[in-house]
Short mmCIF file of N, CA and C in Angstrom, two decimals:
data_model
loop_
_atom_site.label_atom_id
_atom_site.label_comp_id
_atom_site.label_asym_id
_atom_site.label_seq_id
_atom_site.Cartn_x
_atom_site.Cartn_y
_atom_site.Cartn_z
N MET E 9 0.84 -1.20 0.00
CA MET E 9 0.00 0.00 0.00
C MET E 9 0.87 1.25 0.00
N ASP E 10 2.03 1.20 0.68
CA ASP E 10 2.82 2.40 0.85
C ASP E 10 3.82 2.61 -0.30
N GLY E 11 3.32 2.66 -1.52
CA GLY E 11 4.19 2.86 -2.68
C GLY E 11 4.19 4.30 -3.14
N MET E 12 4.09 5.23 -2.19
CA MET E 12 4.08 6.66 -2.54
C MET E 12 5.41 7.05 -3.15
N SER E 13 5.38 8.04 -4.02
CA SER E 13 6.61 8.39 -4.72
C SER E 13 7.49 9.30 -3.87
N GLY E 14 7.99 8.75 -2.81
CA GLY E 14 9.03 9.38 -2.02
C GLY E 14 8.65 10.59 -1.22
N PRO E 15 9.67 11.20 -0.58
CA PRO E 15 9.41 12.37 0.25
C PRO E 15 9.05 13.57 -0.63
N TYR E 16 8.08 14.34 -0.18
CA TYR E 16 7.65 15.51 -0.95
C TYR E 16 8.43 16.71 -0.45
N LEU E 17 9.31 17.22 -1.31
CA LEU E 17 10.16 18.34 -0.94
C LEU E 17 9.36 19.62 -0.85
N ILE E 18 9.62 20.38 0.18
CA ILE E 18 9.01 21.70 0.30
C ILE E 18 9.96 22.70 -0.35
N ARG E 19 11.15 22.83 0.21
CA ARG E 19 12.17 23.67 -0.41
C ARG E 19 13.53 23.27 0.15
N GLY E 20 14.55 23.27 -0.69
CA GLY E 20 15.88 22.89 -0.24
C GLY E 20 15.89 21.43 0.17
N SER E 21 16.31 21.14 1.39
CA SER E 21 16.36 19.75 1.84
C SER E 21 15.20 19.44 2.79
N VAL E 22 14.31 20.39 2.99
CA VAL E 22 13.18 20.18 3.90
C VAL E 22 12.04 19.50 3.15
N SER E 23 11.54 18.39 3.70
CA SER E 23 10.44 17.69 3.05
C SER E 23 9.31 17.41 4.04
N LEU E 24 8.17 16.99 3.50
CA LEU E 24 7.02 16.68 4.36
C LEU E 24 7.31 15.40 5.15
N PRO E 25 7.21 15.44 6.46
CA PRO E 25 7.46 14.23 7.25
C PRO E 25 6.26 13.29 7.16
N GLU E 26 6.50 12.09 6.63
CA GLU E 26 5.43 11.10 6.43
C GLU E 26 4.71 10.80 7.74
N ALA E 27 5.44 10.79 8.86
CA ALA E 27 4.86 10.45 10.16
C ALA E 27 3.86 11.50 10.64
N GLU E 28 4.01 12.74 10.20
CA GLU E 28 3.12 13.82 10.68
C GLU E 28 1.92 14.06 9.77
N LEU E 29 1.82 13.29 8.70
CA LEU E 29 0.68 13.46 7.79
C LEU E 29 -0.47 12.58 8.25
N MET E 30 -1.66 13.18 8.36
CA MET E 30 -2.83 12.41 8.78
C MET E 30 -3.76 12.29 7.58
N TRP E 31 -4.06 11.08 7.17
CA TRP E 31 -4.89 10.83 5.99
C TRP E 31 -6.29 10.42 6.41
N ARG E 32 -7.28 10.89 5.64
CA ARG E 32 -8.66 10.43 5.82
C ARG E 32 -9.25 10.18 4.45
N PHE E 33 -9.99 9.11 4.31
CA PHE E 33 -10.56 8.76 3.01
C PHE E 33 -12.07 8.70 3.11
N SER E 34 -12.73 9.18 2.05
CA SER E 34 -14.19 9.12 2.03
C SER E 34 -14.63 9.00 0.58
N ARG E 35 -15.91 8.83 0.39
CA ARG E 35 -16.44 8.68 -0.96
C ARG E 35 -16.52 10.04 -1.64
N SER E 36 -16.07 10.07 -2.88
CA SER E 36 -16.12 11.32 -3.64
C SER E 36 -17.55 11.63 -4.02
N SER E 37 -17.83 12.93 -4.16
CA SER E 37 -19.16 13.33 -4.62
C SER E 37 -19.16 13.31 -6.15
N GLY E 38 -20.31 13.54 -6.73
CA GLY E 38 -20.38 13.62 -8.18
C GLY E 38 -20.78 12.30 -8.81
N PRO E 39 -20.93 12.30 -10.14
CA PRO E 39 -21.39 11.11 -10.84
C PRO E 39 -20.34 10.01 -10.84
N GLY E 40 -20.78 8.79 -11.06
CA GLY E 40 -19.85 7.67 -11.12
C GLY E 40 -20.56 6.46 -11.68
N GLY E 41 -19.88 5.33 -11.67
CA GLY E 41 -20.48 4.10 -12.20
C GLY E 41 -20.79 3.14 -11.08
N GLN E 42 -20.69 1.84 -11.41
CA GLN E 42 -20.99 0.82 -10.40
C GLN E 42 -19.99 0.87 -9.25
N HIS E 43 -18.79 1.37 -9.53
CA HIS E 43 -17.69 1.34 -8.56
C HIS E 43 -17.83 2.45 -7.51
N VAL E 44 -18.64 3.48 -7.82
CA VAL E 44 -18.62 4.71 -7.05
C VAL E 44 -19.04 4.57 -5.58
N ASN E 45 -20.01 3.71 -5.30
CA ASN E 45 -20.51 3.62 -3.93
C ASN E 45 -19.69 2.71 -3.03
N THR E 46 -18.67 2.09 -3.60
CA THR E 46 -17.90 1.15 -2.80
C THR E 46 -16.49 1.63 -2.52
N SER E 47 -16.03 2.67 -3.24
CA SER E 47 -14.62 3.05 -3.07
C SER E 47 -14.48 4.41 -2.39
N ASP E 48 -13.57 4.45 -1.43
CA ASP E 48 -13.28 5.71 -0.74
C ASP E 48 -12.12 6.39 -1.46
N SER E 49 -12.45 7.10 -2.55
CA SER E 49 -11.35 7.66 -3.35
C SER E 49 -11.02 9.11 -3.00
N GLN E 50 -11.91 9.80 -2.30
CA GLN E 50 -11.58 11.18 -1.90
C GLN E 50 -10.59 11.15 -0.75
N VAL E 51 -9.59 12.03 -0.86
CA VAL E 51 -8.53 12.04 0.14
C VAL E 51 -8.52 13.38 0.87
N GLU E 52 -8.38 13.31 2.18
CA GLU E 52 -8.23 14.51 2.98
C GLU E 52 -6.92 14.37 3.74
N LEU E 53 -6.01 15.31 3.49
CA LEU E 53 -4.69 15.25 4.11
C LEU E 53 -4.58 16.37 5.12
N ARG E 54 -4.24 16.02 6.36
CA ARG E 54 -4.11 17.02 7.42
C ARG E 54 -2.65 17.07 7.86
N PHE E 55 -2.19 18.29 8.13
CA PHE E 55 -0.81 18.48 8.58
C PHE E 55 -0.84 19.51 9.70
N ASP E 56 -0.36 19.10 10.88
CA ASP E 56 -0.38 19.99 12.04
C ASP E 56 0.81 20.94 11.98
N LEU E 57 0.54 22.11 11.43
CA LEU E 57 1.60 23.11 11.22
C LEU E 57 2.10 23.68 12.54
N ALA E 58 1.20 23.84 13.49
CA ALA E 58 1.56 24.45 14.77
C ALA E 58 2.51 23.56 15.58
N LYS E 59 2.36 22.23 15.50
CA LYS E 59 3.15 21.33 16.33
C LYS E 59 4.31 20.66 15.62
N THR E 60 4.46 20.89 14.31
CA THR E 60 5.49 20.17 13.54
C THR E 60 6.91 20.52 13.98
N GLU E 61 7.78 19.54 13.86
CA GLU E 61 9.20 19.75 14.16
C GLU E 61 10.02 19.75 12.87
N ALA E 62 9.35 19.44 11.75
CA ALA E 62 10.06 19.28 10.48
C ALA E 62 10.49 20.60 9.86
N LEU E 63 9.77 21.67 10.18
CA LEU E 63 10.10 22.97 9.58
C LEU E 63 10.97 23.80 10.51
N PRO E 64 11.92 24.56 9.94
CA PRO E 64 12.68 25.49 10.78
C PRO E 64 11.74 26.52 11.42
N GLU E 65 12.10 26.99 12.60
CA GLU E 65 11.22 27.91 13.36
C GLU E 65 10.77 29.11 12.54
N VAL E 66 11.72 29.71 11.78
CA VAL E 66 11.41 30.92 10.99
C VAL E 66 10.34 30.60 9.97
N TRP E 67 10.51 29.47 9.27
CA TRP E 67 9.55 29.06 8.25
C TRP E 67 8.18 28.81 8.87
N LYS E 68 8.20 28.16 10.04
CA LYS E 68 6.95 27.81 10.72
C LYS E 68 6.17 29.07 11.07
N ALA E 69 6.87 30.05 11.63
CA ALA E 69 6.22 31.31 12.01
C ALA E 69 5.64 32.00 10.77
N ARG E 70 6.43 32.00 9.69
CA ARG E 70 6.00 32.64 8.44
C ARG E 70 4.76 31.95 7.87
N ALA E 71 4.77 30.61 7.87
CA ALA E 71 3.65 29.83 7.34
C ALA E 71 2.40 30.02 8.19
N LEU E 72 2.56 30.02 9.52
CA LEU E 72 1.40 30.20 10.40
C LEU E 72 0.75 31.55 10.16
N GLU E 73 1.59 32.56 9.91
CA GLU E 73 1.05 33.90 9.67
C GLU E 73 0.34 33.98 8.32
N ARG E 74 0.97 33.41 7.28
CA ARG E 74 0.41 33.51 5.93
C ARG E 74 -0.80 32.63 5.70
N LEU E 75 -0.86 31.48 6.38
CA LEU E 75 -1.97 30.55 6.17
C LEU E 75 -3.03 30.68 7.27
N ALA E 76 -2.97 31.77 8.03
CA ALA E 76 -3.88 31.94 9.17
C ALA E 76 -5.35 31.71 8.79
N GLY E 77 -5.76 32.15 7.62
CA GLY E 77 -7.15 32.00 7.19
C GLY E 77 -7.54 30.57 6.88
N ARG E 78 -6.56 29.74 6.56
CA ARG E 78 -6.83 28.34 6.18
C ARG E 78 -6.73 27.37 7.34
N LEU E 79 -6.11 27.79 8.43
CA LEU E 79 -5.83 26.87 9.53
C LEU E 79 -7.02 26.70 10.47
N VAL E 80 -7.18 25.48 10.96
CA VAL E 80 -8.16 25.19 11.99
C VAL E 80 -7.36 24.59 13.14
N ASP E 81 -7.22 25.34 14.24
CA ASP E 81 -6.40 24.91 15.39
C ASP E 81 -4.97 24.55 14.98
N GLY E 82 -4.40 25.32 14.08
CA GLY E 82 -3.02 25.09 13.66
C GLY E 82 -2.83 23.95 12.67
N VAL E 83 -3.94 23.39 12.17
CA VAL E 83 -3.87 22.27 11.23
C VAL E 83 -4.30 22.74 9.84
N VAL E 84 -3.48 22.43 8.84
CA VAL E 84 -3.85 22.77 7.46
C VAL E 84 -4.42 21.51 6.80
N VAL E 85 -5.53 21.68 6.07
CA VAL E 85 -6.24 20.55 5.46
C VAL E 85 -6.25 20.73 3.94
N VAL E 86 -5.90 19.65 3.22
CA VAL E 86 -5.93 19.67 1.75
C VAL E 86 -6.78 18.50 1.30
N ARG E 87 -7.73 18.76 0.39
CA ARG E 87 -8.58 17.68 -0.13
C ARG E 87 -8.29 17.45 -1.61
N ALA E 88 -8.41 16.21 -2.04
CA ALA E 88 -8.27 15.89 -3.46
C ALA E 88 -9.27 14.81 -3.83
N SER E 89 -10.04 15.05 -4.89
CA SER E 89 -11.00 14.03 -5.32
C SER E 89 -11.16 14.01 -6.83
N GLU E 90 -10.19 14.60 -7.56
CA GLU E 90 -10.38 14.67 -9.01
C GLU E 90 -10.08 13.37 -9.75
N HIS E 91 -9.28 12.48 -9.13
CA HIS E 91 -8.98 11.21 -9.81
C HIS E 91 -9.89 10.12 -9.29
N ARG E 92 -10.01 9.05 -10.10
CA ARG E 92 -10.88 7.95 -9.67
C ARG E 92 -10.17 7.01 -8.72
N SER E 93 -8.83 7.05 -8.72
CA SER E 93 -8.13 6.14 -7.81
C SER E 93 -7.66 6.89 -6.57
N GLN E 94 -7.75 6.20 -5.44
CA GLN E 94 -7.36 6.80 -4.17
C GLN E 94 -5.87 7.14 -4.18
N TRP E 95 -5.08 6.26 -4.79
CA TRP E 95 -3.64 6.45 -4.81
C TRP E 95 -3.25 7.74 -5.51
N ARG E 96 -3.90 8.00 -6.67
CA ARG E 96 -3.59 9.23 -7.41
C ARG E 96 -4.07 10.47 -6.67
N ASN E 97 -5.18 10.34 -5.95
CA ASN E 97 -5.65 11.45 -5.13
C ASN E 97 -4.70 11.72 -3.97
N ARG E 98 -4.11 10.66 -3.43
CA ARG E 98 -3.12 10.83 -2.35
C ARG E 98 -1.92 11.60 -2.87
N GLU E 99 -1.46 11.20 -4.06
CA GLU E 99 -0.33 11.90 -4.69
C GLU E 99 -0.66 13.38 -4.86
N THR E 100 -1.82 13.64 -5.44
CA THR E 100 -2.25 15.02 -5.71
C THR E 100 -2.30 15.84 -4.43
N ALA E 101 -2.90 15.27 -3.38
CA ALA E 101 -3.04 15.99 -2.11
C ALA E 101 -1.67 16.30 -1.52
N ALA E 102 -0.76 15.33 -1.55
CA ALA E 102 0.57 15.53 -0.97
C ALA E 102 1.34 16.60 -1.74
N VAL E 103 1.26 16.56 -3.06
CA VAL E 103 1.95 17.55 -3.90
C VAL E 103 1.37 18.94 -3.63
N ARG E 104 0.04 18.99 -3.51
CA ARG E 104 -0.63 20.27 -3.26
C ARG E 104 -0.21 20.87 -1.92
N LEU E 105 -0.12 20.00 -0.89
CA LEU E 105 0.29 20.46 0.43
C LEU E 105 1.74 20.95 0.40
N ALA E 106 2.59 20.21 -0.29
CA ALA E 106 4.00 20.60 -0.38
C ALA E 106 4.15 21.96 -1.06
N SER E 107 3.40 22.18 -2.15
CA SER E 107 3.54 23.47 -2.85
C SER E 107 2.92 24.60 -2.04
N LEU E 108 1.86 24.29 -1.29
CA LEU E 108 1.23 25.29 -0.42
C LEU E 108 2.22 25.73 0.66
N LEU E 109 2.91 24.77 1.26
CA LEU E 109 3.88 25.09 2.30
C LEU E 109 5.11 25.79 1.72
N ALA E 110 5.50 25.40 0.50
CA ALA E 110 6.65 26.06 -0.14
C ALA E 110 6.35 27.53 -0.36
N GLU E 111 5.11 27.80 -0.80
CA GLU E 111 4.70 29.19 -1.04
C GLU E 111 4.62 29.98 0.27
N ALA E 112 4.07 29.33 1.30
CA ALA E 112 3.87 30.01 2.57
C ALA E 112 5.17 30.25 3.34
N THR E 113 6.19 29.42 3.08
CA THR E 113 7.44 29.59 3.82
C THR E 113 8.48 30.38 3.04
N ALA E 114 8.14 30.79 1.82
CA ALA E 114 9.10 31.53 1.00
C ALA E 114 9.47 32.85 1.67
N PRO E 115 10.74 33.26 1.53
CA PRO E 115 11.13 34.53 2.15
C PRO E 115 10.41 35.70 1.49
N PRO E 116 10.16 36.77 2.24
CA PRO E 116 9.46 37.91 1.64
C PRO E 116 10.33 38.53 0.54
N PRO E 117 9.70 39.13 -0.47
CA PRO E 117 10.49 39.73 -1.56
C PRO E 117 11.31 40.91 -1.05
N LYS E 118 12.42 41.18 -1.73
CA LYS E 118 13.26 42.30 -1.34
C LYS E 118 12.49 43.60 -1.54
N PRO E 119 12.64 44.56 -0.64
CA PRO E 119 11.92 45.83 -0.82
C PRO E 119 12.44 46.56 -2.06
N ARG E 120 11.53 47.23 -2.75
CA ARG E 120 11.90 47.94 -3.97
C ARG E 120 12.64 49.21 -3.61
N ARG E 121 13.76 49.44 -4.30
CA ARG E 121 14.50 50.67 -4.06
C ARG E 121 13.99 51.72 -5.03
N PRO E 122 13.48 52.83 -4.52
CA PRO E 122 12.95 53.85 -5.43
C PRO E 122 14.07 54.45 -6.28
N THR E 123 13.78 54.64 -7.56
CA THR E 123 14.78 55.24 -8.46
C THR E 123 14.23 56.54 -9.00
N ARG E 124 15.13 57.46 -9.37
CA ARG E 124 14.68 58.74 -9.91
C ARG E 124 14.54 58.64 -11.41
N ILE E 125 13.56 59.36 -11.94
CA ILE E 125 13.38 59.41 -13.39
C ILE E 125 14.37 60.44 -13.93
N PRO E 126 15.19 60.07 -14.94
CA PRO E 126 16.14 61.03 -15.48
C PRO E 126 15.45 62.28 -16.02
N ARG E 127 16.11 63.42 -15.87
CA ARG E 127 15.50 64.69 -16.25
C ARG E 127 15.15 64.71 -17.74
N GLY E 128 16.04 64.18 -18.56
CA GLY E 128 15.81 64.17 -20.01
C GLY E 128 14.52 63.48 -20.40
N ILE E 129 14.23 62.37 -19.74
CA ILE E 129 13.02 61.60 -20.06
C ILE E 129 11.78 62.41 -19.70
N ASN E 130 11.83 63.06 -18.54
CA ASN E 130 10.70 63.87 -18.10
C ASN E 130 10.47 65.04 -19.05
N GLU E 131 11.57 65.69 -19.45
CA GLU E 131 11.45 66.83 -20.37
C GLU E 131 10.87 66.39 -21.71
N ARG E 132 11.33 65.23 -22.19
CA ARG E 132 10.82 64.74 -23.48
C ARG E 132 9.32 64.45 -23.37
N ARG E 133 8.91 63.86 -22.26
CA ARG E 133 7.48 63.57 -22.06
C ARG E 133 6.66 64.85 -22.10
N LEU E 134 7.13 65.90 -21.41
CA LEU E 134 6.39 67.16 -21.37
C LEU E 134 6.36 67.82 -22.75
N ARG E 135 7.51 67.72 -23.49
CA ARG E 135 7.57 68.31 -24.83
C ARG E 135 6.57 67.62 -25.76
N GLU E 136 6.50 66.27 -25.69
CA GLU E 136 5.56 65.52 -26.54
C GLU E 136 4.12 65.83 -26.15
N LYS E 137 3.87 66.03 -24.86
CA LYS E 137 2.54 66.40 -24.39
C LYS E 137 2.11 67.73 -24.98
N LYS E 138 3.04 68.68 -24.98
CA LYS E 138 2.77 70.02 -25.50
C LYS E 138 2.45 69.94 -26.98
N GLN E 139 3.25 69.17 -27.73
CA GLN E 139 3.03 69.01 -29.17
C GLN E 139 1.65 68.44 -29.44
N ARG E 140 1.30 67.42 -28.68
CA ARG E 140 0.00 66.76 -28.84
C ARG E 140 -1.13 67.76 -28.57
N SER E 141 -0.93 68.54 -27.53
CA SER E 141 -1.94 69.53 -27.16
C SER E 141 -2.10 70.56 -28.27
N ASP E 142 -0.96 71.01 -28.85
CA ASP E 142 -1.02 71.98 -29.96
C ASP E 142 -1.74 71.38 -31.17
N THR E 143 -1.44 70.12 -31.47
CA THR E 143 -2.09 69.44 -32.60
C THR E 143 -3.59 69.42 -32.40
N LYS E 144 -4.01 69.05 -31.18
CA LYS E 144 -5.45 68.96 -30.92
C LYS E 144 -6.10 70.34 -30.92
N ARG E 145 -5.38 71.35 -30.39
CA ARG E 145 -5.94 72.69 -30.39
C ARG E 145 -6.13 73.18 -31.83
N GLY E 146 -5.21 72.79 -32.69
CA GLY E 146 -5.29 73.19 -34.10
C GLY E 146 -6.47 72.56 -34.82
N ARG E 147 -7.03 71.52 -34.30
CA ARG E 147 -8.15 70.85 -34.95
C ARG E 147 -9.47 71.54 -34.68
N SER E 148 -9.57 72.29 -33.59
CA SER E 148 -10.86 72.93 -33.27
C SER E 148 -11.09 74.06 -34.27
N GLY E 149 -12.31 74.12 -34.81
CA GLY E 149 -12.58 75.09 -35.88
C GLY E 149 -13.08 76.43 -35.36
N ARG E 150 -12.39 76.97 -34.32
CA ARG E 150 -12.85 78.22 -33.73
C ARG E 150 -12.51 79.40 -34.62
N ASP E 151 -11.21 79.57 -34.89
CA ASP E 151 -10.79 80.78 -35.60
C ASP E 151 -10.67 80.54 -37.12
N TRP E 152 -11.75 80.20 -37.78
CA TRP E 152 -11.75 79.92 -39.21
C TRP E 152 -12.38 81.04 -40.02
N SER E 153 -12.91 82.07 -39.41
CA SER E 153 -13.72 83.06 -40.11
C SER E 153 -13.00 83.88 -41.16
#
């Protein structure tokens, strides 16, 4: 049963700890055939972000802050039911959780350093504006008498 395709990397050498993943299976909603009422193909993957030891402290704090809206008592939940087989849904859920955590633990972007607009560029913009304005003023048929 445990033929999952290895550890799911979050970033660098940090991966999802298999021991801390809690799986739940249930029947998928939607249409199906004869097989649908007998197979628990929907997967619900839970990961206790608040109590995990697998993530560095900085990453954990960052993830808890960024995923605050998704967490229930410090636990992040991912569901997958798009495939007909439970195994493929497990893969999908694990990959989804890994990418969610990778995004949430990413370092914040570097602050933008404000730059000055060169004087020449500003002058050219104003000159072109003036020309355009003169062209448009010349189109009005006021002084044609």
